[in-house]
Coordinates of N, CA and C in Angstrom, one line a residue:
M398 N -188.8 12.5 -51.7 CA -188.0 13.7 -51.5 C -188.8 15.0 -51.5
T399 N -189.6 15.2 -52.6 CA -190.3 16.4 -52.7 C -191.5 16.5 -51.7
E400 N -191.9 15.3 -51.2 CA -193.0 15.4 -50.2 C -192.6 16.0 -48.9
L401 N -191.3 16.1 -48.7 CA -190.7 16.7 -47.5 C -190.4 18.1 -47.8
T402 N -190.9 19.0 -47.0 CA -190.6 20.5 -47.2 C -189.1 20.7 -47.0
T403 N -188.5 21.5 -47.9 CA -187.1 21.9 -47.7 C -186.9 23.0 -46.8
I404 N -186.0 22.8 -45.8 CA -185.6 23.8 -44.9 C -184.1 24.0 -45.1
A405 N -183.7 25.1 -45.7 CA -182.3 25.4 -46.0 C -181.7 26.0 -44.7
F406 N -180.4 25.7 -44.5 CA -179.7 26.0 -43.3 C -178.3 26.5 -43.6
D407 N -177.9 27.5 -42.8 CA -176.5 28.1 -43.0 C -176.1 28.8 -41.7
I408 N -174.8 28.8 -41.4 CA -174.3 29.5 -40.2 C -173.2 30.5 -40.6
E409 N -173.0 31.5 -39.7 CA -171.9 32.4 -39.8 C -171.2 32.3 -38.5
T410 N -169.8 32.5 -38.5 CA -169.0 32.3 -37.3 C -168.0 33.4 -37.2
T411 N -167.3 33.4 -36.0 CA -166.1 34.3 -35.9 C -164.8 33.7 -36.5
G412 N -164.9 32.5 -37.0 CA -163.7 31.9 -37.6 C -163.9 30.4 -37.7
F413 N -162.8 29.7 -37.8 CA -162.9 28.3 -38.2 C -162.3 27.4 -37.1
Q414 N -161.8 27.9 -36.0 CA -161.2 27.1 -34.9 C -162.2 26.6 -34.0
A415 N -161.8 25.6 -33.1 CA -162.8 25.0 -32.2 C -163.3 26.0 -31.2
D416 N -162.6 27.0 -30.9 CA -163.0 28.0 -29.8 C -163.7 29.2 -30.4
D417 N -163.9 29.2 -31.8 CA -164.6 30.3 -32.4 C -166.1 30.1 -32.1
E418 N -166.9 31.2 -32.3 CA -168.3 31.1 -31.9 C -169.2 31.3 -33.1
L419 N -170.5 30.9 -32.9 CA -171.5 31.2 -33.9 C -171.9 32.7 -33.8
T420 N -172.2 33.3 -34.9 CA -172.7 34.7 -34.9 C -174.1 34.7 -35.5
V421 N -174.4 33.9 -36.5 CA -175.7 33.9 -37.1 C -176.0 32.5 -37.5
V422 N -177.3 32.1 -37.3 CA -177.8 30.8 -37.8 C -179.1 31.2 -38.5
G423 N -179.2 30.7 -39.8 CA -180.4 31.0 -40.5 C -181.1 29.8 -41.1
F424 N -182.4 29.8 -41.2 CA -183.2 28.7 -41.8 C -184.1 29.4 -42.8
D425 N -184.4 28.7 -43.9 CA -185.2 29.3 -44.9 C -186.2 28.3 -45.4
S426 N -187.5 28.7 -45.5 CA -188.5 27.9 -46.2 C -189.2 28.8 -47.3
A427 N -190.2 28.2 -48.0 CA -190.8 29.0 -49.0 C -191.6 30.2 -48.4
V428 N -192.0 30.1 -47.2 CA -192.8 31.1 -46.5 C -192.0 32.3 -46.0
S429 N -190.9 32.0 -45.3 CA -190.1 33.0 -44.6 C -188.8 32.5 -44.2
S430 N -187.9 33.4 -43.8 CA -186.6 33.0 -43.2 C -186.6 33.2 -41.7
R431 N -186.0 32.4 -40.9 CA -185.8 32.5 -39.5 C -184.4 32.6 -39.2
V432 N -184.0 33.8 -38.6 CA -182.5 34.1 -38.4 C -182.3 34.4 -36.9
F433 N -181.3 33.8 -36.4 CA -180.8 34.1 -35.0 C -179.5 34.8 -35.1
L434 N -179.4 35.9 -34.4 CA -178.2 36.8 -34.4 C -177.6 37.0 -33.0
H435 N -176.3 36.7 -32.9 CA -175.6 36.9 -31.6 C -175.0 38.3 -31.7
T436 N -175.5 39.2 -30.9 CA -175.0 40.6 -31.0 C -174.1 41.0 -29.8
G437 N -174.0 40.1 -28.8 CA -173.4 40.5 -27.5 C -174.5 41.4 -26.8
T438 N -174.0 42.4 -26.2 CA -174.9 43.3 -25.5 C -175.2 44.6 -26.3
A439 N -174.8 44.6 -27.5 CA -175.0 45.8 -28.3 C -176.4 46.0 -28.7
P440 N -177.1 47.1 -28.3 CA -178.5 47.3 -28.6 C -178.7 47.5 -30.1
Q441 N -179.8 47.0 -30.7 CA -180.1 47.1 -32.1 C -181.5 47.6 -32.3
T442 N -181.7 48.8 -32.8 CA -183.0 49.4 -33.0 C -183.4 49.4 -34.5
G443 N -184.5 48.8 -34.8 CA -185.0 48.9 -36.2 C -184.3 47.9 -37.2
L444 N -183.5 47.0 -36.7 CA -182.7 46.2 -37.6 C -183.7 45.3 -38.4
A445 N -184.6 44.6 -37.7 CA -185.6 43.7 -38.4 C -186.4 44.5 -39.4
D446 N -186.9 45.7 -39.1 CA -187.7 46.5 -40.0 C -186.9 46.8 -41.2
R447 N -185.6 47.2 -41.1 CA -184.8 47.5 -42.2 C -184.6 46.3 -43.1
L448 N -184.4 45.2 -42.5 CA -184.2 44.0 -43.3 C -185.4 43.6 -44.1
N449 N -186.6 43.7 -43.5 CA -187.8 43.3 -44.1 C -188.2 44.3 -45.2
D450 N -187.8 45.6 -45.1 CA -188.0 46.5 -46.1 C -187.2 46.2 -47.4
A451 N -186.0 45.6 -47.1 CA -185.1 45.3 -48.3 C -185.3 44.0 -48.9
L452 N -185.9 43.0 -48.2 CA -186.0 41.6 -48.6 C -187.4 41.3 -49.0
Q453 N -187.7 40.6 -50.1 CA -189.0 40.4 -50.5 C -189.8 39.4 -49.6
T454 N -189.1 38.2 -49.3 CA -189.8 37.3 -48.4 C -189.4 37.6 -47.0
P455 N -190.4 37.6 -46.0 CA -190.2 38.0 -44.7 C -189.1 37.3 -43.9
V456 N -188.4 38.0 -43.1 CA -187.4 37.5 -42.2 C -187.8 37.7 -40.8
Q457 N -187.9 36.6 -40.0 CA -188.1 36.7 -38.6 C -186.8 36.6 -37.9
L458 N -186.4 37.7 -37.2 CA -185.1 37.9 -36.6 C -185.2 37.9 -35.1
S459 N -184.3 37.2 -34.4 CA -184.2 37.4 -33.0 C -182.8 37.7 -32.6
L460 N -182.6 38.5 -31.6 CA -181.3 39.0 -31.2 C -180.9 38.3 -29.8
H461 N -179.6 38.0 -29.7 CA -179.2 37.2 -28.5 C -177.9 37.8 -27.9
D462 N -177.9 37.9 -26.6 CA -176.8 38.5 -25.9 C -175.5 37.6 -25.9
S463 N -175.7 36.3 -26.1 CA -174.5 35.4 -26.0 C -174.8 34.3 -27.0
E464 N -173.7 33.5 -27.3 CA -173.8 32.4 -28.1 C -174.7 31.3 -27.4
Q465 N -174.5 31.1 -26.1 CA -175.3 30.1 -25.4 C -176.8 30.5 -25.5
E466 N -177.2 31.7 -25.4 CA -178.6 32.1 -25.5 C -179.1 31.8 -26.9
L467 N -178.3 32.1 -27.9 CA -178.6 31.8 -29.3 C -178.9 30.3 -29.5
L468 N -178.0 29.5 -28.9 CA -178.1 28.1 -29.1 C -179.4 27.5 -28.3
N469 N -179.7 28.1 -27.2 CA -180.9 27.7 -26.4 C -182.1 28.0 -27.3
E470 N -182.2 29.2 -27.9 CA -183.4 29.5 -28.7 C -183.4 28.7 -30.0
L471 N -182.3 28.5 -30.5 CA -182.2 27.6 -31.7 C -182.7 26.2 -31.4
A472 N -182.3 25.6 -30.3 CA -182.8 24.3 -30.0 C -184.3 24.3 -29.8
T473 N -184.8 25.3 -29.1 CA -186.3 25.4 -28.9 C -187.0 25.5 -30.3
F474 N -186.5 26.3 -31.2 CA -187.1 26.5 -32.5 C -187.1 25.1 -33.3
V475 N -186.0 24.5 -33.3 CA -185.8 23.2 -34.0 C -186.8 22.2 -33.5
T476 N -186.8 22.0 -32.1 CA -187.6 20.9 -31.6 C -189.0 21.2 -31.5
S477 N -189.4 22.5 -31.4 CA -190.8 22.8 -31.3 C -191.5 23.1 -32.7
T478 N -190.7 23.4 -33.7 CA -191.2 23.8 -35.0 C -190.7 22.8 -36.1
L479 N -189.4 22.8 -36.3 CA -189.0 22.0 -37.5 C -189.2 20.5 -37.4
T480 N -188.9 20.0 -36.2 CA -189.1 18.5 -36.1 C -190.5 18.1 -36.0
Q481 N -191.4 19.0 -35.9 CA -192.9 18.7 -35.9 C -193.4 18.7 -37.3
R482 N -192.6 19.0 -38.3 CA -193.1 19.1 -39.7 C -192.5 18.0 -40.5
D483 N -193.2 17.7 -41.7 CA -192.6 16.8 -42.6 C -191.6 17.5 -43.4
A484 N -190.4 17.7 -42.9 CA -189.3 18.5 -43.5 C -188.0 17.8 -43.5
K485 N -187.2 18.3 -44.4 CA -185.8 17.8 -44.5 C -184.9 19.1 -44.3
L486 N -183.7 18.9 -43.6 CA -182.8 20.0 -43.5 C -181.8 19.9 -44.6
V487 N -181.5 21.0 -45.3 CA -180.6 21.0 -46.5 C -179.6 22.1 -46.3
A488 N -178.3 21.7 -46.6 CA -177.2 22.7 -46.6 C -176.4 22.5 -47.8
Y489 N -175.5 23.5 -48.0 CA -174.5 23.4 -49.1 C -173.1 23.3 -48.4
N490 N -172.5 22.1 -48.5 CA -171.3 21.8 -47.8 C -171.4 21.9 -46.3
G491 N -172.6 21.6 -45.8 CA -172.9 21.6 -44.4 C -172.4 20.4 -43.7
E492 N -172.5 19.2 -44.3 CA -171.8 18.0 -43.8 C -171.9 16.9 -44.9
R493 N -170.7 16.5 -45.3 CA -170.6 15.5 -46.4 C -169.8 14.3 -45.9
W494 N -169.7 13.3 -46.7 CA -169.0 12.1 -46.2 C -167.5 12.4 -45.9
N495 N -167.0 13.4 -46.6 CA -165.6 13.7 -46.4 C -165.3 15.1 -45.8
G496 N -166.3 15.6 -45.1 CA -166.1 16.9 -44.4 C -167.4 17.7 -44.3
G497 N -167.2 19.0 -44.6 CA -168.3 19.9 -44.5 C -168.0 20.8 -43.3
F498 N -168.8 21.9 -43.2 CA -168.6 22.9 -42.1 C -169.6 23.1 -41.1
D499 N -170.9 23.3 -41.5 CA -171.9 23.9 -40.6 C -172.3 22.9 -39.5
L500 N -172.6 21.7 -39.8 CA -173.0 20.8 -38.7 C -171.9 20.4 -37.8
P501 N -170.6 20.1 -38.3 CA -169.5 19.8 -37.4 C -169.3 21.0 -36.5
F502 N -169.3 22.2 -37.0 CA -169.1 23.4 -36.2 C -170.2 23.5 -35.1
L503 N -171.4 23.3 -35.5 CA -172.5 23.4 -34.6 C -172.4 22.3 -33.5
R504 N -172.0 21.1 -33.8 CA -171.9 20.1 -32.8 C -170.9 20.5 -31.7
T505 N -169.7 21.1 -32.2 CA -168.7 21.5 -31.3 C -169.2 22.6 -30.3
R506 N -169.9 23.5 -30.8 CA -170.4 24.6 -30.0 C -171.5 24.1 -29.0
L507 N -172.4 23.3 -29.5 CA -173.4 22.7 -28.5 C -172.7 21.9 -27.4
C508 N -171.7 21.1 -27.8 CA -170.9 20.3 -26.8 C -170.2 21.2 -25.8
T509 N -169.7 22.3 -26.3 CA -168.9 23.3 -25.5 C -169.9 23.8 -24.4
H510 N -171.1 24.1 -24.8 CA -172.1 24.7 -23.8 C -172.9 23.6 -23.1
G511 N -172.6 22.3 -23.3 CA -173.3 21.3 -22.6 C -174.8 21.1 -23.0
L512 N -175.1 21.4 -24.3 CA -176.4 21.4 -24.8 C -176.6 20.2 -25.7
E513 N -177.9 19.7 -25.7 CA -178.2 18.5 -26.5 C -178.3 18.8 -28.0
W514 N -178.1 17.8 -28.8 CA -178.3 17.9 -30.3 C -179.7 18.0 -30.6
P515 N -180.2 19.0 -31.2 CA -181.7 19.2 -31.4 C -182.3 18.6 -32.7
F516 N -181.4 18.2 -33.6 CA -181.9 17.8 -35.0 C -182.3 16.4 -35.1
G517 N -182.5 15.6 -34.0 CA -182.6 14.2 -34.0 C -183.5 13.6 -35.1
T518 N -184.7 14.1 -35.3 CA -185.7 13.4 -36.1 C -185.7 14.0 -37.6
L519 N -184.8 14.9 -37.9 CA -184.8 15.5 -39.2 C -183.9 14.8 -40.1
P520 N -184.3 14.4 -41.3 CA -183.4 13.9 -42.4 C -182.6 15.1 -42.9
Y521 N -181.4 14.8 -43.4 CA -180.5 15.8 -43.9 C -180.0 15.4 -45.3
V522 N -179.9 16.5 -46.2 CA -179.4 16.3 -47.5 C -178.3 17.4 -47.7
D523 N -177.2 17.1 -48.2 CA -176.2 18.1 -48.7 C -176.3 18.3 -50.2
V524 N -176.8 19.4 -50.6 CA -177.1 19.6 -52.0 C -175.8 19.8 -52.8
M525 N -174.7 20.1 -52.2 CA -173.4 20.2 -52.9 C -173.1 18.9 -53.6
D526 N -173.3 17.8 -53.0 CA -173.0 16.5 -53.6 C -173.7 16.3 -54.9
V527 N -175.0 16.7 -54.9 CA -175.8 16.5 -56.2 C -175.2 17.3 -57.3
F528 N -174.8 18.5 -57.1 CA -174.3 19.4 -58.2 C -172.9 19.0 -58.6
E529 N -172.2 18.4 -57.7 CA -170.8 17.9 -58.1 C -170.9 16.6 -59.0
T530 N -172.0 15.8 -58.8 CA -172.1 14.6 -59.6 C -173.1 14.5 -60.6
R531 N -174.2 15.3 -60.6 CA -175.3 15.2 -61.5 C -175.5 16.4 -62.4
F532 N -174.7 17.4 -62.3 CA -174.8 18.6 -63.2 C -173.4 18.9 -63.7
N533 N -173.3 19.4 -64.9 CA -172.0 19.8 -65.5 C -171.9 21.3 -65.3
T534 N -171.1 21.7 -64.2 CA -170.9 23.1 -63.9 C -169.3 23.3 -63.8
S535 N -169.0 24.6 -64.1 CA -167.5 24.9 -64.0 C -167.2 25.5 -62.6
E536 N -168.2 25.8 -61.8 CA -168.1 26.3 -60.5 C -168.4 25.3 -59.4
D537 N -167.9 25.4 -58.2 CA -168.3 24.5 -57.1 C -168.8 25.3 -55.9
T538 N -168.7 26.6 -55.9 CA -169.2 27.4 -54.7 C -170.7 27.6 -54.8
L539 N -171.3 27.8 -53.7 CA -172.8 28.1 -53.7 C -173.2 29.2 -54.7
S540 N -172.5 30.3 -54.6 CA -172.9 31.4 -55.4 C -172.5 31.2 -56.9
G541 N -171.4 30.4 -57.1 CA -171.0 30.1 -58.5 C -172.0 29.2 -59.2
V542 N -172.4 28.1 -58.5 CA -173.3 27.1 -59.1 C -174.7 27.8 -59.3
Y543 N -175.1 28.6 -58.3 CA -176.4 29.3 -58.4 C -176.4 30.2 -59.6
E544 N -175.4 30.9 -59.8 CA -175.4 31.9 -61.0 C -175.4 31.1 -62.3
E545 N -174.6 30.0 -62.4 CA -174.5 29.3 -63.6 C -175.8 28.6 -64.0
L546 N -176.6 28.2 -63.0 CA -177.8 27.4 -63.3 C -179.1 28.1 -63.1
I547 N -179.1 29.2 -62.3 CA -180.3 29.9 -62.0 C -180.3 31.3 -62.4
G548 N -179.2 32.0 -62.0 CA -179.2 33.5 -62.4 C -178.5 34.3 -61.3
S549 N -178.6 35.6 -61.4 CA -177.8 36.4 -60.5 C -178.6 37.1 -59.4
E550 N -179.9 36.9 -59.3 CA -180.8 37.6 -58.4 C -180.3 37.6 -57.0
L551 N -180.1 36.4 -56.4 CA -179.6 36.3 -55.0 C -178.2 36.7 -54.8
N552 N -177.4 36.5 -55.9 CA -176.0 37.0 -55.8 C -175.9 38.5 -55.8
D553 N -176.8 39.1 -56.5 CA -176.9 40.6 -56.4 C -177.4 41.1 -55.1
L554 N -178.2 40.3 -54.4 CA -178.6 40.6 -53.1 C -177.5 40.6 -52.0
D555 N -176.6 39.6 -52.2 CA -175.5 39.4 -51.3 C -174.5 40.5 -51.3
P556 N -174.3 41.2 -50.1 CA -173.3 42.3 -50.1 C -171.9 41.9 -50.1
F557 N -171.6 40.6 -49.9 CA -170.2 40.1 -49.8 C -169.8 39.4 -51.0
T558 N -168.6 39.5 -51.4 CA -168.0 38.7 -52.5 C -167.4 37.4 -52.0
D559 N -167.1 37.4 -50.7 CA -166.4 36.2 -50.1 C -167.0 36.0 -48.7
S560 N -167.2 34.8 -48.3 CA -167.8 34.5 -47.0 C -167.0 35.0 -45.8
S561 N -165.7 35.1 -46.0 CA -164.8 35.6 -44.9 C -165.1 37.0 -44.5
E562 N -165.8 37.7 -45.4 CA -166.2 39.1 -45.0 C -167.2 39.1 -43.9
A563 N -167.9 37.9 -43.7 CA -168.9 37.8 -42.6 C -168.2 37.9 -41.2
V564 N -167.0 37.5 -41.1 CA -166.3 37.5 -39.8 C -166.0 39.0 -39.5
T565 N -165.5 39.7 -40.4 CA -165.2 41.2 -40.2 C -166.4 42.0 -39.9
A566 N -167.5 41.7 -40.6 CA -168.7 42.4 -40.5 C -169.3 42.2 -39.1
W567 N -169.2 41.0 -38.5 CA -169.7 40.8 -37.1 C -168.9 41.6 -36.1
K568 N -167.5 41.5 -36.3 CA -166.6 42.2 -35.4 C -166.9 43.7 -35.4
D569 N -167.2 44.2 -36.6 CA -167.5 45.7 -36.8 C -168.9 46.1 -36.4
G570 N -169.7 45.1 -36.1 CA -171.1 45.4 -35.7 C -172.0 45.8 -37.0
A571 N -171.5 45.3 -38.1 CA -172.3 45.6 -39.4 C -173.3 44.4 -39.6
Y572 N -174.3 44.5 -38.8 CA -175.2 43.3 -38.7 C -176.2 43.2 -39.9
E573 N -176.5 44.3 -40.5 CA -177.5 44.3 -41.6 C -176.9 43.6 -42.8
P574 N -175.7 43.9 -43.3 CA -175.1 43.2 -44.4 C -174.8 41.7 -44.0
L575 N -174.4 41.5 -42.7 CA -174.1 40.1 -42.3 C -175.4 39.2 -42.4
I576 N -176.5 39.7 -42.0 CA -177.7 38.9 -42.0 C -178.2 38.8 -43.5
T577 N -178.0 39.9 -44.3 CA -178.4 39.8 -45.7 C -177.6 38.7 -46.4
H578 N -176.3 38.6 -46.1 CA -175.5 37.6 -46.7 C -176.0 36.2 -46.3
N579 N -176.3 36.0 -45.0 CA -176.8 34.7 -44.6 C -178.1 34.4 -45.2
V580 N -179.0 35.4 -45.4 CA -180.3 35.1 -46.0 C -180.1 34.8 -47.5
A581 N -179.1 35.4 -48.1 CA -178.8 35.1 -49.5 C -178.3 33.7 -49.6
D582 N -177.5 33.2 -48.7 CA -177.0 31.9 -48.7 C -178.1 30.8 -48.5
I583 N -179.0 31.0 -47.5 CA -180.0 30.0 -47.3 C -181.0 30.0 -48.4
R584 N -181.3 31.1 -49.0 CA -182.2 31.1 -50.2 C -181.6 30.6 -51.4
R585 N -180.3 30.8 -51.6 CA -179.6 30.1 -52.8 C -179.6 28.6 -52.6
T586 N -179.4 28.2 -51.3 CA -179.4 26.7 -51.1 C -180.7 26.1 -51.3
R587 N -181.8 26.7 -50.9 CA -183.1 26.2 -51.1 C -183.5 26.2 -52.6
A588 N -183.1 27.3 -53.3 CA -183.4 27.3 -54.7 C -182.6 26.2 -55.5
L589 N -181.4 25.9 -55.1 CA -180.7 24.8 -55.8 C -181.3 23.5 -55.5
M590 N -181.7 23.3 -54.2 CA -182.4 22.0 -53.9 C -183.6 21.8 -54.7
E591 N -184.4 22.9 -54.9 CA -185.6 22.8 -55.7 C -185.3 22.5 -57.1
L592 N -184.2 23.1 -57.6 CA -183.8 22.8 -59.0 C -183.4 21.4 -59.2
A593 N -182.6 20.9 -58.2 CA -182.1 19.5 -58.3 C -183.3 18.5 -58.2
E594 N -184.3 18.8 -57.5 CA -185.4 17.9 -57.4 C -186.2 17.9 -58.7
R595 N -186.1 18.9 -59.5 CA -186.8 18.9 -60.8 C -186.1 18.0 -61.8
Y596 N -184.8 17.8 -61.7 CA -184.0 17.1 -62.7 C -183.4 15.8 -62.3
C597 N -183.4 15.5 -61.0 CA -182.7 14.3 -60.5 C -183.6 13.3 -59.8
S598 N -183.3 12.1 -59.9 CA -184.1 11.1 -59.2 C -183.8 11.0 -57.7
K599 N -184.6 10.3 -57.0 CA -184.4 10.1 -55.6 C -183.1 9.5 -55.3
S600 N -182.7 8.5 -56.1 CA -181.5 7.8 -55.9 C -180.2 8.7 -56.0
D601 N -180.4 9.9 -56.6 CA -179.2 10.8 -56.8 C -178.9 11.6 -55.5
F602 N -179.9 11.5 -54.6 CA -179.7 12.3 -53.3 C -179.2 11.3 -52.2
S603 N -178.3 11.8 -51.4 CA -177.8 11.0 -50.3 C -178.5 11.6 -49.0
M604 N -179.6 11.0 -48.5 CA -180.3 11.5 -47.4 C -179.8 10.7 -46.2
K605 N -179.5 11.4 -45.1 CA -179.0 10.8 -43.9 C -179.8 11.2 -42.7
S606 N -179.8 10.4 -41.7 CA -180.5 10.7 -40.4 C -179.5 11.5 -39.6
L607 N -180.1 12.5 -38.9 CA -179.3 13.3 -37.9 C -179.5 12.8 -36.5
E608 N -180.2 11.7 -36.3 CA -180.5 11.2 -35.0 C -179.2 10.6 -34.3
P609 N -178.8 11.1 -33.2 CA -177.6 10.5 -32.5 C -177.9 9.1 -32.0
I610 N -176.9 8.3 -31.8 CA -177.0 6.9 -31.3 C -177.5 6.9 -29.9
A611 N -177.0 7.8 -29.0 CA -177.4 7.8 -27.6 C -178.7 8.5 -27.4

C-alpha cells in the first residue's frame, strides 16, 4: 500500500442528475495539486496567482471553455502522468461497493461525450470504507472525520460549510472559493489516507482495479 504514491481525487458538479456537468476535477499529491476548472467562456485573470498566494502547497490550474475540453485534458493528464507512476487513486465516497459519487458521475460524463475511460491501470481505494470499519468516529463526512482525527487546519481553509455550496459558487462565477473548497477536499482525503496507512494493515483496505473489461 504505502509503496504506491497516494493521489487523492475529488470532483465538483452542477448537480446530481445524469445531465449535470463537471465543473472542477482535482488531484492532490504530496508535491502539488492539479486542478481542472470548467469556466465556460468567462475570462479569468490572475486566478491561479491568487490561489497560490493563499495556499501553502502549489496548485497547478488549467481553465477550460467546456466540459468536453476539461475531460479531454483530464484524460491526457491521467494517461500521460498518473498511469506512468507507481500510484493509487484515492477518494472519499468516490466509489464503494454500495454506491459512491465521483467515479460513477465521471463515467456518465465521459460516456456522454464519447470519451474513453482513462484510469485503466490505476488501483483505487475508497478511504471512507476504512474509517467506517477500522476507526471509532462519531462523524462520517470527510470534514467531520478529518477534524475528529487530525484537526481543523484544512476545514478552516474550506470556505464552504456544505458541498452543495459548490453548485451555487460555480453558477455565480465564484471560482476562487470553489477551487479552494476542492483543494481542501483532496488534501483532507490524502491526509486521511496517510493516517489510515499508519494504523491499519493492508488487509483493512479494499483496493480495486479501475481497468475496464473491454
